[in-house]
GROMACS .gro file of C-alpha atoms in nm:
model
  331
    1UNK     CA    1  10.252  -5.147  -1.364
    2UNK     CA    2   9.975  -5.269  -1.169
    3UNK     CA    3   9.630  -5.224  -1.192
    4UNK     CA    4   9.621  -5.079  -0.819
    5UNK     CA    5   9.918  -4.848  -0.924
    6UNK     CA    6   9.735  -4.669  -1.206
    7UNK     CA    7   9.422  -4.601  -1.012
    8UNK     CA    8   9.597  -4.484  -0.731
    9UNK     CA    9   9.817  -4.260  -0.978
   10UNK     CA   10   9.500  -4.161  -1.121
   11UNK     CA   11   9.367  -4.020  -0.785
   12UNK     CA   12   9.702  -3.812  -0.754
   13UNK     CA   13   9.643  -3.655  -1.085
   14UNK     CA   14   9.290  -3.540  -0.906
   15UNK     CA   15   9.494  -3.450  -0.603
   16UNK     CA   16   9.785  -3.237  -0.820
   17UNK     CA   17   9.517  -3.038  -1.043
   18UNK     CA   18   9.355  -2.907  -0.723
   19UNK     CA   19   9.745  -2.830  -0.588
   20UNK     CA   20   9.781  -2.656  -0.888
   21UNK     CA   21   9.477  -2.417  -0.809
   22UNK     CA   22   9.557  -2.388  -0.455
   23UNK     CA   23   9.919  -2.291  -0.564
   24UNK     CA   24   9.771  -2.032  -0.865
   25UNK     CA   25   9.526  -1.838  -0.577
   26UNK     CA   26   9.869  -1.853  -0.291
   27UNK     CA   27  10.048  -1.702  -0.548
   28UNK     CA   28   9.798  -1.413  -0.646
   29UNK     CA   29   9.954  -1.063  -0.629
   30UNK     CA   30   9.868  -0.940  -0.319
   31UNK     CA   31   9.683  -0.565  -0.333
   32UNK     CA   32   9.942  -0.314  -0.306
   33UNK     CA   33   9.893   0.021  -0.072
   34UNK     CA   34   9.818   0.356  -0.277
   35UNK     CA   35  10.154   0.475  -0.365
   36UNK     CA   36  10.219   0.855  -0.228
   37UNK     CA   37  10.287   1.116  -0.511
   38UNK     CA   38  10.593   1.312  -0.442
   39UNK     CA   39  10.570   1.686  -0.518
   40UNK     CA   40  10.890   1.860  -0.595
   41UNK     CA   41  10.923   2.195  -0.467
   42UNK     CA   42  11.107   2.538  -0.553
   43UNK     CA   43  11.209   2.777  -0.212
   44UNK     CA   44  11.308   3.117  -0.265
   45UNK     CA   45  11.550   3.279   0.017
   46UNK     CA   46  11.422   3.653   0.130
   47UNK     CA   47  11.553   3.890   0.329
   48UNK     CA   48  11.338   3.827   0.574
   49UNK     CA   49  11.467   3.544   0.722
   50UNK     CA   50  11.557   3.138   0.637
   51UNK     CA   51  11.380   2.977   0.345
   52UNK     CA   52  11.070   2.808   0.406
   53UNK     CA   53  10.979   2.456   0.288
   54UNK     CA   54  10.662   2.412   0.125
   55UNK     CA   55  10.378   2.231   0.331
   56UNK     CA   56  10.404   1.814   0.255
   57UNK     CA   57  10.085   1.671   0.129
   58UNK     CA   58   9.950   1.450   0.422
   59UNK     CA   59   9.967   1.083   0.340
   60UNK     CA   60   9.653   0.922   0.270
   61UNK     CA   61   9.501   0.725   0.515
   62UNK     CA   62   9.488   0.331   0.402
   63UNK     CA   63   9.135   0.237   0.478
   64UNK     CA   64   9.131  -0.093   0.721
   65UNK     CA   65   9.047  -0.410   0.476
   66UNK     CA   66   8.764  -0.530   0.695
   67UNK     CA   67   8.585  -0.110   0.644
   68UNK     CA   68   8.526  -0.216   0.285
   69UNK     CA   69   8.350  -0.562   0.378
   70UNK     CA   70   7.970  -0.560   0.392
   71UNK     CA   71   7.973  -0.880   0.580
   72UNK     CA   72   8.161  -1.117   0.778
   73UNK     CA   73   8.143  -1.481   0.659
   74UNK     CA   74   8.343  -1.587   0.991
   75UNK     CA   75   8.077  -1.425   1.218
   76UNK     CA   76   7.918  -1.822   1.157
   77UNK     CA   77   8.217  -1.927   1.419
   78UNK     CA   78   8.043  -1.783   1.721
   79UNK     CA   79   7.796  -2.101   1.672
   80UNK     CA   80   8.075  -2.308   1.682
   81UNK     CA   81   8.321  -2.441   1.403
   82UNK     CA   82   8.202  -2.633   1.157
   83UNK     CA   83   8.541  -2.877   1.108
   84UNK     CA   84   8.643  -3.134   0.968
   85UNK     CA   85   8.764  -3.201   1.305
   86UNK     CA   86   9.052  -3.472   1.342
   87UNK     CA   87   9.004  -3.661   1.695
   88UNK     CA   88   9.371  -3.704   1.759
   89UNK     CA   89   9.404  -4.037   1.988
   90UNK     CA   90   9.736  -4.069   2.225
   91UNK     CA   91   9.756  -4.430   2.352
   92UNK     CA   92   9.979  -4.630   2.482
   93UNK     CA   93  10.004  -4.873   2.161
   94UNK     CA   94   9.897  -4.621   1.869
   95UNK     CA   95   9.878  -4.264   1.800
   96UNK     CA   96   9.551  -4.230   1.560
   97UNK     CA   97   9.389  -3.967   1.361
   98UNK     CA   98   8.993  -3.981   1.308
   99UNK     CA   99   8.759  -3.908   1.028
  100UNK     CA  100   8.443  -3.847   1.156
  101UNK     CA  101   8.257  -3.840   0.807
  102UNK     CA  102   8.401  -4.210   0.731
  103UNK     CA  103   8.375  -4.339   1.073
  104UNK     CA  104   8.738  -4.495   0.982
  105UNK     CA  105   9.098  -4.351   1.100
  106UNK     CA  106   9.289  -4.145   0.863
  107UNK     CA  107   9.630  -4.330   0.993
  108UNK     CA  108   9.722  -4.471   1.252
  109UNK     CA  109  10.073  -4.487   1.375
  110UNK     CA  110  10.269  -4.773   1.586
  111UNK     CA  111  10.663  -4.807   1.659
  112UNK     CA  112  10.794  -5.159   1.737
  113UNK     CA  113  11.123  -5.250   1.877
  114UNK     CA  114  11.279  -5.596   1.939
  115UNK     CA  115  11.249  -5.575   2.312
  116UNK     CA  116  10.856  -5.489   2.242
  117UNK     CA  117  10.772  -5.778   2.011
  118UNK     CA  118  11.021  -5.989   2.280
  119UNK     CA  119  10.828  -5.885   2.507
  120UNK     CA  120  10.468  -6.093   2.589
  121UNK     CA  121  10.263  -5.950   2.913
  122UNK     CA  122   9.948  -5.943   2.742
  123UNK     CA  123   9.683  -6.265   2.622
  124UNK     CA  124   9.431  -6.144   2.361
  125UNK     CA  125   9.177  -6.361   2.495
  126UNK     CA  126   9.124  -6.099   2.763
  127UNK     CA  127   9.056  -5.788   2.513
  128UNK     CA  128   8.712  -5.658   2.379
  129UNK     CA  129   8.640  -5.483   2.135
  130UNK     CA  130   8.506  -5.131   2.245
  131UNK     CA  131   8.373  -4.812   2.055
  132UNK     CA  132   8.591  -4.527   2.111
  133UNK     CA  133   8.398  -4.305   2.378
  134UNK     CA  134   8.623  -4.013   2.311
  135UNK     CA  135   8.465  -3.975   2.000
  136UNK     CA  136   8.154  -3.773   1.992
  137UNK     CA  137   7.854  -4.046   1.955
  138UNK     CA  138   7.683  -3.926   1.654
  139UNK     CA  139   8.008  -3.992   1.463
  140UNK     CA  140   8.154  -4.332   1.628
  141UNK     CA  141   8.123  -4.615   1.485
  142UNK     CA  142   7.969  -4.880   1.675
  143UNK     CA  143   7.950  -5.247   1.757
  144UNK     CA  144   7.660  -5.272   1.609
  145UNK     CA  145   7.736  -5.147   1.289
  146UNK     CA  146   7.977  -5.433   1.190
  147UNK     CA  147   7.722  -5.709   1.298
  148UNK     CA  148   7.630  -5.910   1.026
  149UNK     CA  149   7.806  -5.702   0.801
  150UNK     CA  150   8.031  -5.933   0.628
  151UNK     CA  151   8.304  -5.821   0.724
  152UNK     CA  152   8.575  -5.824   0.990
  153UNK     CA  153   8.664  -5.522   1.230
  154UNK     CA  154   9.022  -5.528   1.078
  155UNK     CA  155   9.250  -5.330   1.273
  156UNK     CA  156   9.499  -5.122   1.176
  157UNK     CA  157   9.773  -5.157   1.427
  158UNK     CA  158   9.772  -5.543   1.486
  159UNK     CA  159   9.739  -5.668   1.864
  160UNK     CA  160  10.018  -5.884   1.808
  161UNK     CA  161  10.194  -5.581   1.772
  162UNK     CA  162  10.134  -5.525   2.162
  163UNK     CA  163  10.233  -5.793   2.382
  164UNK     CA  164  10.431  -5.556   2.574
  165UNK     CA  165  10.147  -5.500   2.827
  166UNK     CA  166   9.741  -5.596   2.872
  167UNK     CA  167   9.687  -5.236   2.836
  168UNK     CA  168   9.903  -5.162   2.510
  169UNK     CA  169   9.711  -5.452   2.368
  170UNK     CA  170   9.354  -5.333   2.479
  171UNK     CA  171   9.441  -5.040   2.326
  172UNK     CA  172   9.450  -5.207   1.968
  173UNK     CA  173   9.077  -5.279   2.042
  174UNK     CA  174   8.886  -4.953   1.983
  175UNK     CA  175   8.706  -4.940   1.689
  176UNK     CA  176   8.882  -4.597   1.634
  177UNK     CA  177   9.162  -4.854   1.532
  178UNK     CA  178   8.913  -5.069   1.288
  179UNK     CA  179   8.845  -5.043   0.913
  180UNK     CA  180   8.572  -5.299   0.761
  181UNK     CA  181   8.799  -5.555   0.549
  182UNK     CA  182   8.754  -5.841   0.399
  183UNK     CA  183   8.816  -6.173   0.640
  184UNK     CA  184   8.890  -6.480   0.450
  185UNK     CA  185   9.165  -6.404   0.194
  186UNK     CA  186   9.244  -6.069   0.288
  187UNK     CA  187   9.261  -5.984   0.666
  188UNK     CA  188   9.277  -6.316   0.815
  189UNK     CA  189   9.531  -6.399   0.548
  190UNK     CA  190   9.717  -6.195   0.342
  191UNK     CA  191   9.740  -5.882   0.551
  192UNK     CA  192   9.826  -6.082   0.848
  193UNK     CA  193  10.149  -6.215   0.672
  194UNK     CA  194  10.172  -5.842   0.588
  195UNK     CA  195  10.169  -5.755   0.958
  196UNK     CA  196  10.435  -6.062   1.034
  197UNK     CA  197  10.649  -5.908   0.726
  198UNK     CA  198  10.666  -5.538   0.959
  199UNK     CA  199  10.756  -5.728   1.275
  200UNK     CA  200  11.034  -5.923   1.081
  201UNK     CA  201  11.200  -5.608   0.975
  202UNK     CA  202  11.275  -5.560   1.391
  203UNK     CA  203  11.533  -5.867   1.301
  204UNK     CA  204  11.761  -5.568   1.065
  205UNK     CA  205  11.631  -5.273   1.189
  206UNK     CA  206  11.646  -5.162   1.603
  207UNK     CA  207  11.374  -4.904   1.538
  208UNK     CA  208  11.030  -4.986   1.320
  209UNK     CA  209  10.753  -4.676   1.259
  210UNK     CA  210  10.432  -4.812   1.048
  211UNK     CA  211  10.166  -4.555   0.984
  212UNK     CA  212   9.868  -4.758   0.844
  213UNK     CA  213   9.526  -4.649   0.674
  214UNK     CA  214   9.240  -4.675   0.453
  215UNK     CA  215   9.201  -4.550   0.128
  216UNK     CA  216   8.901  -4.467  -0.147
  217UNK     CA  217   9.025  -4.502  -0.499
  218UNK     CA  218   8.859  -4.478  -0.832
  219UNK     CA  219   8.767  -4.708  -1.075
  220UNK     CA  220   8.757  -4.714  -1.458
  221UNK     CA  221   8.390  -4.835  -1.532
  222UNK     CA  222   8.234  -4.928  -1.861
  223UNK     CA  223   8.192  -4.603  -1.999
  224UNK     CA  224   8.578  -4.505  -1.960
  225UNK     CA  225   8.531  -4.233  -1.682
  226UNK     CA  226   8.681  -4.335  -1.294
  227UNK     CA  227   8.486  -4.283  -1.032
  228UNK     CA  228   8.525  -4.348  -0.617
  229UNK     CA  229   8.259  -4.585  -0.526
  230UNK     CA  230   8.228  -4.763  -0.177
  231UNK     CA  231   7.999  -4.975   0.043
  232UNK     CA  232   7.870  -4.832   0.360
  233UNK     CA  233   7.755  -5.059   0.639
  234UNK     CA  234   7.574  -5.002   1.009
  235UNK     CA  235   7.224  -4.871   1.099
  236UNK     CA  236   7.213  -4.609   0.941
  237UNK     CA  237   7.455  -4.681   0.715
  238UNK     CA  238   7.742  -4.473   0.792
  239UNK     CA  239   8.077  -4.672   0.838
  240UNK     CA  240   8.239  -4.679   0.432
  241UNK     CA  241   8.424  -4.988   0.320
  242UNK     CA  242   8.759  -4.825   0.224
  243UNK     CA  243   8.884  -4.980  -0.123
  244UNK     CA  244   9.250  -4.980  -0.044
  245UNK     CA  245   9.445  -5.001   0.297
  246UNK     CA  246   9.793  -4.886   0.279
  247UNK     CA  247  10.139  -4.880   0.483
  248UNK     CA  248  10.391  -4.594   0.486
  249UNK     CA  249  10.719  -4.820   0.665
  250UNK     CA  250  10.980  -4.621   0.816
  251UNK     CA  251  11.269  -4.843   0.959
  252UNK     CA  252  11.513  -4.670   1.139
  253UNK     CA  253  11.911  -4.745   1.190
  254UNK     CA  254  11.899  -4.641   1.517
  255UNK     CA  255  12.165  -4.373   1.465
  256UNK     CA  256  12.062  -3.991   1.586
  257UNK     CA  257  12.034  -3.810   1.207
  258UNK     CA  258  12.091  -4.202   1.019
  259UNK     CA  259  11.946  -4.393   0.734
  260UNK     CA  260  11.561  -4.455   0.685
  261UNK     CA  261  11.436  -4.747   0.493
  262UNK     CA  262  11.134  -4.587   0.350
  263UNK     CA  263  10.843  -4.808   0.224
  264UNK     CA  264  10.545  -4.756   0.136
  265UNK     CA  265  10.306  -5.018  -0.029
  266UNK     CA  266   9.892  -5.000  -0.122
  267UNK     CA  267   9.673  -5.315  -0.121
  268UNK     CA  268   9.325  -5.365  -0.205
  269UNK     CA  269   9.073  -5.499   0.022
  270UNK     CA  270   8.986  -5.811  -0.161
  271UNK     CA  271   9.097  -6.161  -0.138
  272UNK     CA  272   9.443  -6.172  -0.235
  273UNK     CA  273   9.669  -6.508  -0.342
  274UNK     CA  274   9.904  -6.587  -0.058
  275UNK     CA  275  10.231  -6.631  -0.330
  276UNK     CA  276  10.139  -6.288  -0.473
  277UNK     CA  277  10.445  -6.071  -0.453
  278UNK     CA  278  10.438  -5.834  -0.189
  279UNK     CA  279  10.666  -5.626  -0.406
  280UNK     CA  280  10.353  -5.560  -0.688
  281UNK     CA  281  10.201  -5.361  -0.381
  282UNK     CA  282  10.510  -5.140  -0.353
  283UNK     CA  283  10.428  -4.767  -0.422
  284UNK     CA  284  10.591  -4.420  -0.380
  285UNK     CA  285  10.522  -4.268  -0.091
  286UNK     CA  286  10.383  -3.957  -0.294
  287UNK     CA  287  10.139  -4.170  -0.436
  288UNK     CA  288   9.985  -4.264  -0.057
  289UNK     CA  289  10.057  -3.899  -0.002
  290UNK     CA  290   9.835  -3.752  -0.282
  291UNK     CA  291   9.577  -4.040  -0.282
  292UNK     CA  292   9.498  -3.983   0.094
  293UNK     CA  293   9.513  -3.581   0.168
  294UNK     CA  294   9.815  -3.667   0.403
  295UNK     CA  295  10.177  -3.636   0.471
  296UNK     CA  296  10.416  -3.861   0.577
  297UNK     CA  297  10.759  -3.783   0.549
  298UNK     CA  298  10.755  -3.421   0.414
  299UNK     CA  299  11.040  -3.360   0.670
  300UNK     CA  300  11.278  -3.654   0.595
  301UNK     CA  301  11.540  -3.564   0.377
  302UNK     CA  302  11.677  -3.779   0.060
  303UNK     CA  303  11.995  -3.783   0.194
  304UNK     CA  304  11.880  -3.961   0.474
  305UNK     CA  305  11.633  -4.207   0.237
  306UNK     CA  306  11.679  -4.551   0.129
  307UNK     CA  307  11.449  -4.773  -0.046
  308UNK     CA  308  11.344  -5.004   0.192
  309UNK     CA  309  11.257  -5.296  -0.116
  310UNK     CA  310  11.640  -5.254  -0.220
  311UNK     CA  311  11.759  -5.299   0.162
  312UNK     CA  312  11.564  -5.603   0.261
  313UNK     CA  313  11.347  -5.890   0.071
  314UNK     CA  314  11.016  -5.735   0.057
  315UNK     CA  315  10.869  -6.110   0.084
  316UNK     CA  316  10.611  -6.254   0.287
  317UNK     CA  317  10.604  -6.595   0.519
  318UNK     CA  318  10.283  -6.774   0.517
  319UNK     CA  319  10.377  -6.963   0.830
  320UNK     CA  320  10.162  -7.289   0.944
  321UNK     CA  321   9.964  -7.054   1.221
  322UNK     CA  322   9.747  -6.908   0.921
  323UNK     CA  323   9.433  -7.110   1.063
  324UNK     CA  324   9.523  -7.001   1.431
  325UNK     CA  325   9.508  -6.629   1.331
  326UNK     CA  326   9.163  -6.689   1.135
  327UNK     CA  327   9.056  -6.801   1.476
  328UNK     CA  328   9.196  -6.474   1.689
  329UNK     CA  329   9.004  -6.261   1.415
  330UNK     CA  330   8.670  -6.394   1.328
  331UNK     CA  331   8.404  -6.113   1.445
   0.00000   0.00000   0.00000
């Protein structure tokens, strides 16, 4: 087992203790209504008419929950609500989730088909990169802050990925699609071939979903305990270097109700050896799932699951246009 493997198992352990509580306190017996003591009653029949029943205690009145509160902890709403606040992003190339505190997405999702990667209406040369102006200010991330930073605006859903159209492609550009990585070795290299490895699948598979991400993993240090620690660049420094970036694949038979070839796979932002085995990346999805807070494929069912490393050669091709990428992707 890798090292990546066993920190990112470690940071599910984190993730299933506080399940566990959340569980214990859902569970909690829920306070029960005063119960209503039945009083059993002899009649006598007179000759003056019909027995009577005697009179039925009234019920007692179950006092409203909120009557026995001395405050109102939600009252802090009518200021406005304090979040976290995911700034969902519809576009024509990517669907993204933000996280404001990181300045990073959460995921970001992209679907490729053979007829999209066939298709080539766009020329990167003619995209910018932008900051997201649906994002409130205060919590974009900006230009600015990957200037002289060291490292590359590395984005998530590739722009090679989008050659369907000049607009699909723009879309790739927003920062809101952009994680700081690491250029020579990792982003301009490895990951790339990572990227060419989801658009290959399109050769087996009609129907490709790839939700891609960032993650912040812990690390054993010297005195044995693990800890998350991350660089933070910009001015102020507010944009975190994620440790990890991972890839949940989903590639689709095509068939209404068919076979996914589920993949999911966790690599560290660092230079990485071109022959390394793509397969040493591959992870259970409930590993991405607990590292990250998120869920990915709570609603497909193993019947409908395959392995997507026992379908196809989970292999990469470092392909003679390595240099020509580094060029697309300085910063």
């Amino acid at each position: 087992m890798s090292k990546v493997t066993l920190a990112i198992i470690a940071a599910a352990g984190a993730a299933t203790g506080a399940a566990a509580t959340a569980a214990f306190y859902s569970t909690t017996k829920k306070e029960t209504p005063p119960s209503v003591t039945t009083t059993t009653t002899t009649t006598t029949a007179t000759a003056a008419g019909p027995p009577r029943r005697a009179p039925i205690p009234p019920v007692p009145g179950i006092p409203h929950p909120a009557a026995q509160r001395p405050v109102d902890p939600s009252g802090v709403f009518q200021y406005g609500f304090p979040g976290p606040i995911a700034d969902l992003r519809p576009a024509a190339s990517l669907t993204s989730s933000y996280d404001r505190r990181t300045r990073n997405p959460h995921w970001v999702a992209e679907h490729i088909t053979p007829s999209s990667l066939a298709a080539n209406n766009a020329d990167r040369k003619h995209s910018v990169f932008v900051e997201d102006v649906s994002i409130p200010e205060m919590f974009r991330a900006k230009l600015k802050d990957y200037f002289r930073s060291g490292y590359d605006r590395g984005h998530q859903v590739p722009a090679a990925d989008a050659k369907w159209s000049q607009e699909a492609m723009d879309d790739t550009f927003a920062l809101s699609n952009m994680c700081p990585q690491v250029g020579d070795g990792f982003n301009r290299d490895y990951w790339a071939h990572f990227e060419d490895f989801c658009r290959r699948l399109t050769k087996s598979y009609p129907s490709v979903r790839v939700v891609t991400g960032p993650l912040y993993l812990p690390k054993r240090e010297a005195d044995g305990k693990w800890r998350v620690s991350y660089e933070v660049i910009g001015s102020p420094p507010n944009v975190a270097v994620p440790t990890h970036f991972y890839k949940v694949i989903f590639a689709e038979d095509g068939q209404i109700g068919g076979k996914v070839a589920l993949g999911a796979f966790v690599l560290p932002n660092a230079v990485i050896a071109n022959n390394k085995p793509l397969g040493d990346f591959e992870v259970p999805v409930e590993v991405v799932e607990r590292a990250s807070g998120l869920e990915f494929a709570s609603k497909l069912e193993p019947v409908r699951r395959k392995r997507l490393c026992q379908e196809v050669s989970c292999s990469l091709v470092v392909r003679e246009f390595a240099q020509k990428q580094k060029a697309f992707q300085k910063h």
